[in-house]
Short mmCIF file of C-alpha atoms and ligand atoms in Angstrom, two decimals:
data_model
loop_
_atom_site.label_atom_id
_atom_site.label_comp_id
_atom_site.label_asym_id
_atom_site.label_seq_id
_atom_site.Cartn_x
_atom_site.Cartn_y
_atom_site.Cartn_z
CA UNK A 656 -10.30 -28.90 13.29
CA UNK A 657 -13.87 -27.21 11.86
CA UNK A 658 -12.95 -25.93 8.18
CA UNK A 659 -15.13 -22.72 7.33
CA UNK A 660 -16.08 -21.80 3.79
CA UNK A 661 -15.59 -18.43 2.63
CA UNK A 662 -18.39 -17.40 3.16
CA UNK A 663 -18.53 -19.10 6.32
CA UNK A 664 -15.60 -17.20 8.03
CA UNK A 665 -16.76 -13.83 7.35
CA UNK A 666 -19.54 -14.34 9.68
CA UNK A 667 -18.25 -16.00 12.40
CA UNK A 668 -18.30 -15.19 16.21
CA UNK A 669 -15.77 -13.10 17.98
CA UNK A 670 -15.22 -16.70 20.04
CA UNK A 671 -14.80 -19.11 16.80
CA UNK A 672 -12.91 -16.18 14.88
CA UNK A 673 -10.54 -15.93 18.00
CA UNK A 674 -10.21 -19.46 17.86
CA UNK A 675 -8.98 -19.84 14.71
CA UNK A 676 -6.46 -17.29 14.73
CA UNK A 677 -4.53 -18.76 18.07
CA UNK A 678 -4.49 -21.80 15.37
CA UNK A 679 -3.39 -19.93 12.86
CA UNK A 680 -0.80 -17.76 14.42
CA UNK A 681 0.62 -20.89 16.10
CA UNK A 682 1.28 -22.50 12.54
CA UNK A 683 2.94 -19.03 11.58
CA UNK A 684 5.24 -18.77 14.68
CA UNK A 685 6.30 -22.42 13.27
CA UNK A 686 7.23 -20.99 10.38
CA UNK A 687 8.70 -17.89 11.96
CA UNK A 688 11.01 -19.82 14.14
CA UNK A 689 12.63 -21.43 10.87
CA UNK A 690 14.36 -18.26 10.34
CA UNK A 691 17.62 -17.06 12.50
CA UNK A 692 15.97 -13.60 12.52
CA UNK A 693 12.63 -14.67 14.48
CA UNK A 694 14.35 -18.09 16.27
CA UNK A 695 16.32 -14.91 18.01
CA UNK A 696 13.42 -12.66 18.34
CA UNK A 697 11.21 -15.35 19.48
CA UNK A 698 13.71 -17.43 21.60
CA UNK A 699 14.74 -13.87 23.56
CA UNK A 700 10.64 -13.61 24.73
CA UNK A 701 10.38 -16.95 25.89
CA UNK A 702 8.65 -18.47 22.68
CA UNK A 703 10.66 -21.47 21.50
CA UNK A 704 7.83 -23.28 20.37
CA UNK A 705 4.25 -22.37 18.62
CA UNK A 706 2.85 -23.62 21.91
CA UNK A 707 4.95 -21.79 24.08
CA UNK A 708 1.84 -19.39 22.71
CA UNK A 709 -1.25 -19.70 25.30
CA UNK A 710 -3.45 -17.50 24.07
CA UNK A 711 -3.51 -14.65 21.73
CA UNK A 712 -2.94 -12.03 24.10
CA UNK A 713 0.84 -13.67 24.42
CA UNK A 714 1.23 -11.90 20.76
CA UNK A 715 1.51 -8.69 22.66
CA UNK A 716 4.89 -10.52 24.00
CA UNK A 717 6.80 -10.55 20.36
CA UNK A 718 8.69 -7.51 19.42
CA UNK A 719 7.99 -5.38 16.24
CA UNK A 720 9.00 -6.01 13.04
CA UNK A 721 9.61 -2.80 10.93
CA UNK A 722 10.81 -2.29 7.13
CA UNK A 723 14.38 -2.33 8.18
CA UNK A 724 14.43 -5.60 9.79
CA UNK A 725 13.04 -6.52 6.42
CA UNK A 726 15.70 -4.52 4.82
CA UNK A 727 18.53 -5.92 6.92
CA UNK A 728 17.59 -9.42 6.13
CA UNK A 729 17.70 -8.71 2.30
CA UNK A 730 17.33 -10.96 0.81
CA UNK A 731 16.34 -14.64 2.26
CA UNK A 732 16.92 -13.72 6.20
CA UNK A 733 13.14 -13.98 6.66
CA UNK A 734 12.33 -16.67 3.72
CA UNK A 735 10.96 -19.45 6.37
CA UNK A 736 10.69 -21.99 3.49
CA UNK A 737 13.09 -23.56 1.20
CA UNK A 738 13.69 -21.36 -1.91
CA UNK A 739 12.47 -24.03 -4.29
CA UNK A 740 8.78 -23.78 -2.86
CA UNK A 741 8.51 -19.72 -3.82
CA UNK A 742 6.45 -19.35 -6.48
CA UNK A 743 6.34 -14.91 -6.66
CA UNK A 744 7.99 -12.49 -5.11
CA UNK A 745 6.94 -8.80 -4.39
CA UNK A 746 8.91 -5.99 -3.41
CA UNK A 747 7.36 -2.74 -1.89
CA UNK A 748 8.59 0.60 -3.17
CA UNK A 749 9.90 3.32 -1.10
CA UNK A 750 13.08 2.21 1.03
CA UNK A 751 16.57 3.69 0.80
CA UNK A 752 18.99 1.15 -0.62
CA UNK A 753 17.72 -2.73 -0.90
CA UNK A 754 13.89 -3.41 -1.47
CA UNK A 755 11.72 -5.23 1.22
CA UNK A 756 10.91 -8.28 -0.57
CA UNK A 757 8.18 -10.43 0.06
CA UNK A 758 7.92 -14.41 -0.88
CA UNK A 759 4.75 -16.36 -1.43
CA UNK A 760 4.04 -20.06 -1.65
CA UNK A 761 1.72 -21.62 -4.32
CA UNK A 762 -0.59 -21.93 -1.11
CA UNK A 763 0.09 -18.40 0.14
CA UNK A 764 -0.98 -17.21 -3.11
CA UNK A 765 -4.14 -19.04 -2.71
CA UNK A 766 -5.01 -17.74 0.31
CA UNK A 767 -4.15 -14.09 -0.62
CA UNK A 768 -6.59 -14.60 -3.66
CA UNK A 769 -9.63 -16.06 -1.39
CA UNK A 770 -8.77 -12.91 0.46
CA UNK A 771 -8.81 -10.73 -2.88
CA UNK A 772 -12.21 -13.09 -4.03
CA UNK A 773 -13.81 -11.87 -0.74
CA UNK A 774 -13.09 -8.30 -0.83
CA UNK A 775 -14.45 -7.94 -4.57
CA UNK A 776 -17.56 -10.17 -3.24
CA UNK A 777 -18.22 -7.75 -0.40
CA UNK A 778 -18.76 -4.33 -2.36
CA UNK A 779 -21.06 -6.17 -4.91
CA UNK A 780 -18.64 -7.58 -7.71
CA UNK A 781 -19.92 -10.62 -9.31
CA UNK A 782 -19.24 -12.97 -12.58
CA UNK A 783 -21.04 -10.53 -14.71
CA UNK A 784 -18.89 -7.55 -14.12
CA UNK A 785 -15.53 -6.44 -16.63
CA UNK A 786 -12.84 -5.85 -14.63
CA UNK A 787 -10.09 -3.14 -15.73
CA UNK A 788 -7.41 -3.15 -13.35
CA UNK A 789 -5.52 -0.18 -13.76
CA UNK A 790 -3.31 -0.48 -11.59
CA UNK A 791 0.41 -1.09 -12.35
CA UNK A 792 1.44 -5.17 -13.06
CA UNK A 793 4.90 -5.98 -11.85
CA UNK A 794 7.19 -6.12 -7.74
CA UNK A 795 3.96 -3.95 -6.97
CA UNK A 796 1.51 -5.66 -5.73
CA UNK A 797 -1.75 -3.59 -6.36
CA UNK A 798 -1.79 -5.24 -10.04
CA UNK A 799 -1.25 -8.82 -9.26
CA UNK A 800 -2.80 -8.51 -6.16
CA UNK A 801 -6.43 -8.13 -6.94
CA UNK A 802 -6.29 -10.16 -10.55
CA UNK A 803 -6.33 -13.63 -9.48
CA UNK A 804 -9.72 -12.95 -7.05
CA UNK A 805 -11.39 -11.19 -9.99
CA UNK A 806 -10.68 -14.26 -11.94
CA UNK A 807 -11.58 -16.71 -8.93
CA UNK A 808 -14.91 -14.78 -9.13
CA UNK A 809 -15.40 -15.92 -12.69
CA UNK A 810 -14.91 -11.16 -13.74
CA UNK A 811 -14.01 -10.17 -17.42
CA UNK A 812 -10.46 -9.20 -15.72
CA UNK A 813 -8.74 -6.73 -18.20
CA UNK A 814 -4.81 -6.36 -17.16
CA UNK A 815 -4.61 -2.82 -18.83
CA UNK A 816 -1.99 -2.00 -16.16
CA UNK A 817 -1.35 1.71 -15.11
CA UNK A 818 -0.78 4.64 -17.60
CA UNK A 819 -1.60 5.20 -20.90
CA UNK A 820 -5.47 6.86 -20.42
CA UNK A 821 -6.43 7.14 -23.86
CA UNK A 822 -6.16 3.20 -24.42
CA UNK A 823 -7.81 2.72 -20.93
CA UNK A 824 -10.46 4.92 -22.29
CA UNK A 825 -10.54 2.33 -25.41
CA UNK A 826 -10.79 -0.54 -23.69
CA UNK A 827 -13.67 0.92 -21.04
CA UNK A 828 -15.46 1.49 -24.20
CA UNK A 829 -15.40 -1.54 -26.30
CA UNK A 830 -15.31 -3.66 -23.53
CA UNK A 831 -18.15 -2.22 -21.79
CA UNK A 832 -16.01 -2.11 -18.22
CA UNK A 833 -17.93 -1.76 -15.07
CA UNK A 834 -15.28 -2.40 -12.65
CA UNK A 835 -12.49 -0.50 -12.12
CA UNK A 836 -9.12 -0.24 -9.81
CA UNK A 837 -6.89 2.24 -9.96
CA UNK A 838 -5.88 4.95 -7.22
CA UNK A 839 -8.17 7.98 -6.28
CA UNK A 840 -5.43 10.47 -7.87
CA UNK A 841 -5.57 8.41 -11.60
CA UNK A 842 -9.54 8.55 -10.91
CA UNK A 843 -9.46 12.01 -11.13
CA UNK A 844 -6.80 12.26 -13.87
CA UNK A 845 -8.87 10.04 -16.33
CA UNK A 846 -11.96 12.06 -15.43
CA UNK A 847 -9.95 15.48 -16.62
CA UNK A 848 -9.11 14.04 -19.53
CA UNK A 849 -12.10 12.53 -21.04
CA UNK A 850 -13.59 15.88 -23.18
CA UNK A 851 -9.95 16.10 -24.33
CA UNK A 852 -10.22 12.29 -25.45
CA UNK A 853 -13.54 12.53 -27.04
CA UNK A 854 -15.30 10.58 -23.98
CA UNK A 855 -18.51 10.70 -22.98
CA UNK A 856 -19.91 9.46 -19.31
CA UNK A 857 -22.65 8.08 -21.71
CA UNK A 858 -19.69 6.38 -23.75
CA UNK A 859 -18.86 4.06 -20.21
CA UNK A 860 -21.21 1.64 -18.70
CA UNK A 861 -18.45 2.21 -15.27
CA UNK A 862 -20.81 1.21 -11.91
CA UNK A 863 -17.94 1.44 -9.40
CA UNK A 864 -14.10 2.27 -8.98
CA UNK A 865 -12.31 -0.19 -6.36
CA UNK A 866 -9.59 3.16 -5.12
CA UNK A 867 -6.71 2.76 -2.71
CA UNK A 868 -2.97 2.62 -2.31
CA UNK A 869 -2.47 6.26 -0.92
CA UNK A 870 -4.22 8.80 1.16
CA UNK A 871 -7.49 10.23 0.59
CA UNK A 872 -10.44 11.62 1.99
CA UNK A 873 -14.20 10.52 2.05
CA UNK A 874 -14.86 13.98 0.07
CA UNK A 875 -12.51 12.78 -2.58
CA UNK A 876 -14.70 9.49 -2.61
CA UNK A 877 -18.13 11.51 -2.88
CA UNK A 878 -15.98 14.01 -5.62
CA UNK A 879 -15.17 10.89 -7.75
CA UNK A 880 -18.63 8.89 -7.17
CA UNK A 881 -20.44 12.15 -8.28
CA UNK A 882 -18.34 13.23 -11.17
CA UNK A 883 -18.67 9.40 -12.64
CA UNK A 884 -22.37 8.68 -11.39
CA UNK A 885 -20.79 5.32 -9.57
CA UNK A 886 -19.96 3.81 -6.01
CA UNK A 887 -16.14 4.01 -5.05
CA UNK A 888 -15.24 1.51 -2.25
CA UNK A 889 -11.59 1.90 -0.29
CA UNK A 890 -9.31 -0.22 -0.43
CA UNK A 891 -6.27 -1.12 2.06
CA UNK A 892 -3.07 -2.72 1.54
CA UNK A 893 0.48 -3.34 2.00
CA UNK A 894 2.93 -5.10 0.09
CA UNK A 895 4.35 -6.58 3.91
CA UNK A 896 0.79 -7.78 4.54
CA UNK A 897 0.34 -9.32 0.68
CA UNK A 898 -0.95 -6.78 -0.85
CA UNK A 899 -4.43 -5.02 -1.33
CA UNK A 900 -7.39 -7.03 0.15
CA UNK A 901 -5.87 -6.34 4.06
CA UNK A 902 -8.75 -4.14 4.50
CA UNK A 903 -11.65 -3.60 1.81
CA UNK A 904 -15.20 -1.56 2.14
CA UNK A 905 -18.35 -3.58 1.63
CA UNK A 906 -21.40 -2.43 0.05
CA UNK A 907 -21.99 -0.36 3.43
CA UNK A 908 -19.05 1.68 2.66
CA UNK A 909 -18.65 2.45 6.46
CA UNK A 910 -15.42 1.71 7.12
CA UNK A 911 -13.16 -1.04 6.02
CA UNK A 912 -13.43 -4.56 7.10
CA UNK A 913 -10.03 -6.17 8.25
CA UNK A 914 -9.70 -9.53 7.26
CA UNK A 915 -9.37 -10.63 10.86
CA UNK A 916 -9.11 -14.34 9.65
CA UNK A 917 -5.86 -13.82 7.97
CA UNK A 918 -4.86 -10.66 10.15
CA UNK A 919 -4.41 -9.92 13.80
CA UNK A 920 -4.76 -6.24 14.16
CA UNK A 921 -3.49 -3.83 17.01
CA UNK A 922 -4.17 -0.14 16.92
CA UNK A 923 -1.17 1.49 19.60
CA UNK A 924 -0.72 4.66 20.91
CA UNK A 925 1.92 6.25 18.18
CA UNK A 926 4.39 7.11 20.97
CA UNK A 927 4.29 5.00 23.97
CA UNK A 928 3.10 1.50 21.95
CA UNK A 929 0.20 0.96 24.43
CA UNK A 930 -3.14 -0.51 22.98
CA UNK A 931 -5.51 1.64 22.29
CA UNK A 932 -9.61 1.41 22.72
CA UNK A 933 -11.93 0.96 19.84
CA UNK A 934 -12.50 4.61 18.46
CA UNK A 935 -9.20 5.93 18.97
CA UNK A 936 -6.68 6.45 16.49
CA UNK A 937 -3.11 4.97 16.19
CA UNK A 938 -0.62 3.14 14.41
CA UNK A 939 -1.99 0.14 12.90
CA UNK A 940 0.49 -2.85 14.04
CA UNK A 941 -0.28 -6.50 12.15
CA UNK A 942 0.32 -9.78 12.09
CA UNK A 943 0.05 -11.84 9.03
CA UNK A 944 -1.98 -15.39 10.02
CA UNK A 945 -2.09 -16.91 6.30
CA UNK A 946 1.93 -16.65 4.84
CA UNK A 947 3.88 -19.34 5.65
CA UNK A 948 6.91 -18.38 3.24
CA UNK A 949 7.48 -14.90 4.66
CA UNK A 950 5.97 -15.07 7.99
CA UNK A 951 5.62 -11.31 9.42
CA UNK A 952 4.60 -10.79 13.22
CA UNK A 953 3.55 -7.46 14.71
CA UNK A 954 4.37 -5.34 11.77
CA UNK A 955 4.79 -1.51 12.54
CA UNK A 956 2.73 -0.17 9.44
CA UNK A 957 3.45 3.48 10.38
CA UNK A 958 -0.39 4.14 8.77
CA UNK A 959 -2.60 5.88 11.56
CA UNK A 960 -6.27 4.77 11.74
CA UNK A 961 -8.89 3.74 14.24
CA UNK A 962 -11.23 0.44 14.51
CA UNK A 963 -14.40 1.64 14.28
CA UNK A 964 -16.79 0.93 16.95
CA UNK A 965 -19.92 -1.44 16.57
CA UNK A 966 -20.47 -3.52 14.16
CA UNK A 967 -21.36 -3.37 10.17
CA UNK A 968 -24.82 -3.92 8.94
CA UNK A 969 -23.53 -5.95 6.11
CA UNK A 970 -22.92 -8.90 9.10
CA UNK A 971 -19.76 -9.68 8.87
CA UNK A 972 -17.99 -9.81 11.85
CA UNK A 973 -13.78 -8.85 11.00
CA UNK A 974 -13.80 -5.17 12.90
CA UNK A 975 -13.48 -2.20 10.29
CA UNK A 976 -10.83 0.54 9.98
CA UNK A 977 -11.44 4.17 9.19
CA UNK A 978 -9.79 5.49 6.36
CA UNK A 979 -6.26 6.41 6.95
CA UNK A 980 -5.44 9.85 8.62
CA UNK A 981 -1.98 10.05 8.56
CA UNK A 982 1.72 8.29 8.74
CA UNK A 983 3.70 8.35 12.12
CA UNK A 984 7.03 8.79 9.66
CA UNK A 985 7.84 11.09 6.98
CA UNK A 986 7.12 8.57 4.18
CA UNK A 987 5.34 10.33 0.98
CA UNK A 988 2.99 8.68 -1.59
CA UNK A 989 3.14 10.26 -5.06
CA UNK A 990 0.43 8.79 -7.26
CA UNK A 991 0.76 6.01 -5.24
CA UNK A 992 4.00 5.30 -5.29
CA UNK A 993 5.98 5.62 -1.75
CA UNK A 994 8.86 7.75 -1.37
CA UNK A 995 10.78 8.52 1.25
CA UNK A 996 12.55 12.10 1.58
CA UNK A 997 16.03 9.94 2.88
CA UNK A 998 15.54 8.42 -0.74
CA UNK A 999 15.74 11.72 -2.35
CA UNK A 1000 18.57 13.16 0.14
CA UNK A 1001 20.47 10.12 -0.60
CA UNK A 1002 20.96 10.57 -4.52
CA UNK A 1003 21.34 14.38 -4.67
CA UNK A 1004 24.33 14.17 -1.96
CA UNK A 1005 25.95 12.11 -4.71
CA UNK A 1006 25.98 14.66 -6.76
CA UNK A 1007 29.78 16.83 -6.78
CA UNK A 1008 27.84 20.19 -7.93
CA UNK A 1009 25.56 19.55 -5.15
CA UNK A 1010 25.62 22.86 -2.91
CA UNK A 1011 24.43 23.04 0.99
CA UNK A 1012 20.79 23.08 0.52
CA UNK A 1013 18.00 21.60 -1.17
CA UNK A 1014 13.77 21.11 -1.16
CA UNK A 1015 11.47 18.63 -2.02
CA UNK A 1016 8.04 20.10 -3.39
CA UNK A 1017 4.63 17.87 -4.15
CA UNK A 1018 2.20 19.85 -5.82
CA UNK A 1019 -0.55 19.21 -7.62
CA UNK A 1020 -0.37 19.40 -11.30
CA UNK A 1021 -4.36 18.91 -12.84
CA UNK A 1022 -4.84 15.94 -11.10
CA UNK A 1023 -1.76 14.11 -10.65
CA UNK A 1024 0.62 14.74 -8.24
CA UNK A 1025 4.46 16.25 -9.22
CA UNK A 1026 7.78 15.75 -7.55
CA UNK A 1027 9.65 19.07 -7.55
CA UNK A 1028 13.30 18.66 -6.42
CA UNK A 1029 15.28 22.04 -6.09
CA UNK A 1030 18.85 21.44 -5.94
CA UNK A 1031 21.31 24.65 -4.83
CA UNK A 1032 24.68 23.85 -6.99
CA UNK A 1033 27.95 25.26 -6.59
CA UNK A 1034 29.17 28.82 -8.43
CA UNK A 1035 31.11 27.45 -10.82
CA UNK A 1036 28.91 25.05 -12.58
CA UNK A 1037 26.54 28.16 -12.81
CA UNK A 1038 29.23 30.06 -14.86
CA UNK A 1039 30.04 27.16 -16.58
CA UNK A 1040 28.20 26.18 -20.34
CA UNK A 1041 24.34 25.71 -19.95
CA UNK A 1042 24.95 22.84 -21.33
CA UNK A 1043 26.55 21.36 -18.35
CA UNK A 1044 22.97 22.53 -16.64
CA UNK A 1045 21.16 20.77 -19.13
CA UNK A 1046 23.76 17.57 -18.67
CA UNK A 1047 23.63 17.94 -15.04
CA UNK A 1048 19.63 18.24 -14.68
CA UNK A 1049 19.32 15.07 -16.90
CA UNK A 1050 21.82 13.00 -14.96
CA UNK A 1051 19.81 14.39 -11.57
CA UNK A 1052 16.69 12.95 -13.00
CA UNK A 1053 17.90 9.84 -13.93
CA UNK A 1054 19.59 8.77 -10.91
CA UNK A 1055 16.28 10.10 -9.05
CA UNK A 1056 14.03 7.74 -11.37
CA UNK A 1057 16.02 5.03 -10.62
CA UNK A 1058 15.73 5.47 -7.19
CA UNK A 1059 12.46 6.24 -6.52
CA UNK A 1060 10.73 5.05 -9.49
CA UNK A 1061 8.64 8.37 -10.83
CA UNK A 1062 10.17 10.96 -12.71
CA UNK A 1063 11.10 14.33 -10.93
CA UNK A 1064 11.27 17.63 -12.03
CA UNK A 1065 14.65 19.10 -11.04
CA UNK A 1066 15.03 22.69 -10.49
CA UNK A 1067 19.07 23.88 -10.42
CA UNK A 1068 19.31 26.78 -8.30
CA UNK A 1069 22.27 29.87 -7.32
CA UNK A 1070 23.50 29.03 -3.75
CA UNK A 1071 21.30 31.15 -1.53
CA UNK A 1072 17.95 31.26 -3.40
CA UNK A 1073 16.50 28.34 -1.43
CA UNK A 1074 14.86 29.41 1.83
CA UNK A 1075 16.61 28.73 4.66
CA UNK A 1076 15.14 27.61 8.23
CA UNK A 1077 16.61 28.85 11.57
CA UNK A 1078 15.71 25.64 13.35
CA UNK A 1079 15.74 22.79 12.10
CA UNK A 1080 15.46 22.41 8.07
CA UNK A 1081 12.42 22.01 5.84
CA UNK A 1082 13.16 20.00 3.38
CA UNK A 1083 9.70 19.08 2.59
CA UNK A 1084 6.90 21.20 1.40
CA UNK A 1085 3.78 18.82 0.28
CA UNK A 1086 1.23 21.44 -1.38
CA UNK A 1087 -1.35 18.85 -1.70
CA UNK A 1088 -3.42 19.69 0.97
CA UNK A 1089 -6.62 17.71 1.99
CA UNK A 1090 -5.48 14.02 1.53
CA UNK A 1091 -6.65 12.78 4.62
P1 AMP B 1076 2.91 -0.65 -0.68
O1 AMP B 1076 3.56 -1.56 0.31
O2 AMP B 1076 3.88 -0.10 -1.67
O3 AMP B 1076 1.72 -1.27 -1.29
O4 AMP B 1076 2.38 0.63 0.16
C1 AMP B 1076 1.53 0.48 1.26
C2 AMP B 1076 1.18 1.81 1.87
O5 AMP B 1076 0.32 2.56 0.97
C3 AMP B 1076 0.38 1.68 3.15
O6 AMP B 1076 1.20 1.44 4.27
C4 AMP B 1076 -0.34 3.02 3.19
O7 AMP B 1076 0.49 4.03 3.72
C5 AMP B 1076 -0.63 3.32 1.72
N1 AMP B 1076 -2.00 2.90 1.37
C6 AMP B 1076 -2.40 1.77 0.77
N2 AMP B 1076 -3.76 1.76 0.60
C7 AMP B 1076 -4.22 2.91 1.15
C8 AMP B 1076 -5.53 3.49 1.32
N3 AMP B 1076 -6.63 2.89 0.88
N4 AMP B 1076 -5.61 4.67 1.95
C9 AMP B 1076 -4.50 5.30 2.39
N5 AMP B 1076 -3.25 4.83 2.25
C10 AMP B 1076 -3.10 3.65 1.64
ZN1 ZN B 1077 -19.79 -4.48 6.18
#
């Protein structure tokens, strides 16, 4: 078996590159056939063994996987190792009830970091650069995720974590930082609040901004490149797939490369699952090649995007993805964080005052994005002490937080003031506009 280098596998042919990921699937359908779940899945296509696998066109035999088979399996159903070799896990954000929770090996983790080592390496990171990773430590994996290939690189890494802008300010100071990572939203956020802080662009020696985790467009790039005077490269990622490093922007900025290595990617027509030709958008479907302790095959990401015809000037050969123009479900992302409206629904049905209808507004607020939920409550609460308003609003927002993880505002509202839709209901209005 030939062993690449890093460096060696981001340049290989489409023959060797193919090659290696029939070998590396195969070793992943081992693993995937250690759990009930897949043994099932796997057994009812035929596959009952890694070389029951010809080629990798037999992927297109294995069913989807989607976040409720994760969900369903809560919490070891899909752990193909025993519990004892798990070194992390990570959970993504944004399901009803349980979590979808991830498990990595001490080797999984290394292979997730060469990942994270190569993506930093491809948009021009090196040793000499100060890394401030702003984005949030913790079941998330943006924070994590990109730390360990900064350090691999031999970066300043600074774990500042998300929030608190005028220490991030501080430390891009008197650190001199010249890296950053944080989402294109908190980008924008920091840049509002720098005369306000006493900041200067002259204060920051910033050259680029790694941005990712939600939706945005390449106008929002060129808006945060020119406000800043740096480069802003994309970045892709799912908790399912690891993490960020999936799909990363090299210097050419022309699209992000997929780590084909470690990924086998499949863009399908969003409604009748047939593969689609290069150029044409659909849902991005992926298999994970390099986890062994939560193997994942054919994952339905829901994200729409297109492989991007040709190849890179940069060389390397893993096909690029266009930014991401949409979601094929009703999932939102609210300064990064996802949320689905079922989340929202679930919690304020809870709620005894609750009345028949109710709307979930995302509006911009400066920069950042804010989660209105208006609530219609019964009459008699109305006429009741405002006190019991202020009681109930609090309680509202605290079972939402918990739920979803970012604070809401919660408007109380008579029965009848909420608009109400002939057809079928509205219950989202996303003022936003322009985030793909
Ligand atoms: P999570 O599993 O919590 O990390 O969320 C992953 C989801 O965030 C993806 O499926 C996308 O919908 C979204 N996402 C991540 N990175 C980007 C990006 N660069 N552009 C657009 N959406 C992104
Ligand atoms: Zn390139």
């Amino acid at each position: 078996m030939t062993v690449y280098t890093p460096e060696e596998i981001e340049y290989l042919d489409r023959q060797a590159l193919e090659a290696l990921q029939l070998l590396r699937l195969k070793r992943v359908i081992t693993q995937a056939l250690a759990t009930p779940f897949y043994k099932e899945r796997l057994g009812g296509v035929g596959i009952k063994h890694p070389e029951d696998l010809k080629s990798l066109d037999d992927l297109k035999k294995i069913p989807f996987t989607t976040k409720d088979d994760l969900r369903d399996t809560y919490p070891y159903g899909l752990l193909a190792v025993d519990k004892k070799e798990v070194v992390r896990m990570h959970a993504s954000s944004g399901t009803t009830g349980k979590p979808t929770v991830i498990y990595y090996g001490r080797d999984d983790l290394d292979r997730w970091t060469g990942l994270t080592y190569r993506s930093l390496k491809a948009c021009g990171c090196d040793s000499e650069d100060v890394f401030q990773n702003m984005m949030t430590y913790g079941l998330f994996t943006g924070g994590l995720g990109l730390h360990y290939g900064a350090e691999e690189l031999g970066m300043f890494v600074i774990p500042s974590s998300g929030g608190n802008t005028r220490r991030q300010f501080m430390l891009m100071k008197d650190f001199e930082t010249t890296v950053v990572h944080a989402t294109p939203s908190y980008m924008l956020h920091l840049y509002s609040q720098m005369e306000n802080m006493g900041i200067e662009l002259s204060d920051l020696k910033l050259e680029k901004a790694l941005i990712g985790a939600e939706p945005h467009s390449e106008d929002l790039r060129r808006k945060i490149e020119t406000l800043f005077g740096i480069d802003a490269y994309n970045s892709y990622g799912l908790s399912e797939m690891n993490g960020p490093s999936v799909a990363f922007e090299c210097v050419e900025k022309s699209g992000m490369h997929l780590w084909e290595d470690a990924y086998c990617i499949e863009i399908l027509d969003r409604d009748s699952m047939e593969p689609l030709e290069d150029g044409e958008i659909g849902e991005l479907v992926l298999t994970n090649l390099i986890r062994h302790a939560s193997p994942i095959l054919r994952y339905r990401t829901k994200d729409l995007t297109r492989i991007i015809p040709g190849s890179c000037a940069c060389g390397r050969t893993s096909r690029r993805i266009d930014r991401i123009t949409g979601r094929t479900d009703d999932m939102l992302i609210i300064n990064g964080v996802n949320v689905f409206p079922s989340q929202i629904e679930e919690v304020v049905m809870k709620v005894p005052e609750a009345g028949n209808n109710y709307r979930i507004v995302v509006r911009k607020k400066g920069t950042l994005d804010v989660l209105i939920v208006e609530l219609e409550i019964g009459p008699e609460i109305l006429s009741d002490d405002t006190r019991d308003l202020y009681a109930l609003k609090g309680r509202l927002v605290d079972a939402l937080k918990a739920s979803i993880s970012i604070k809401p505002v919660v408007e109380l509202h008579e029965p009848g003031q909420l608009p109400v839709q002939e057809g079928k209901a509205i219950r989202v209005v996303d003022e936003r506009g322009n985030l793909y």
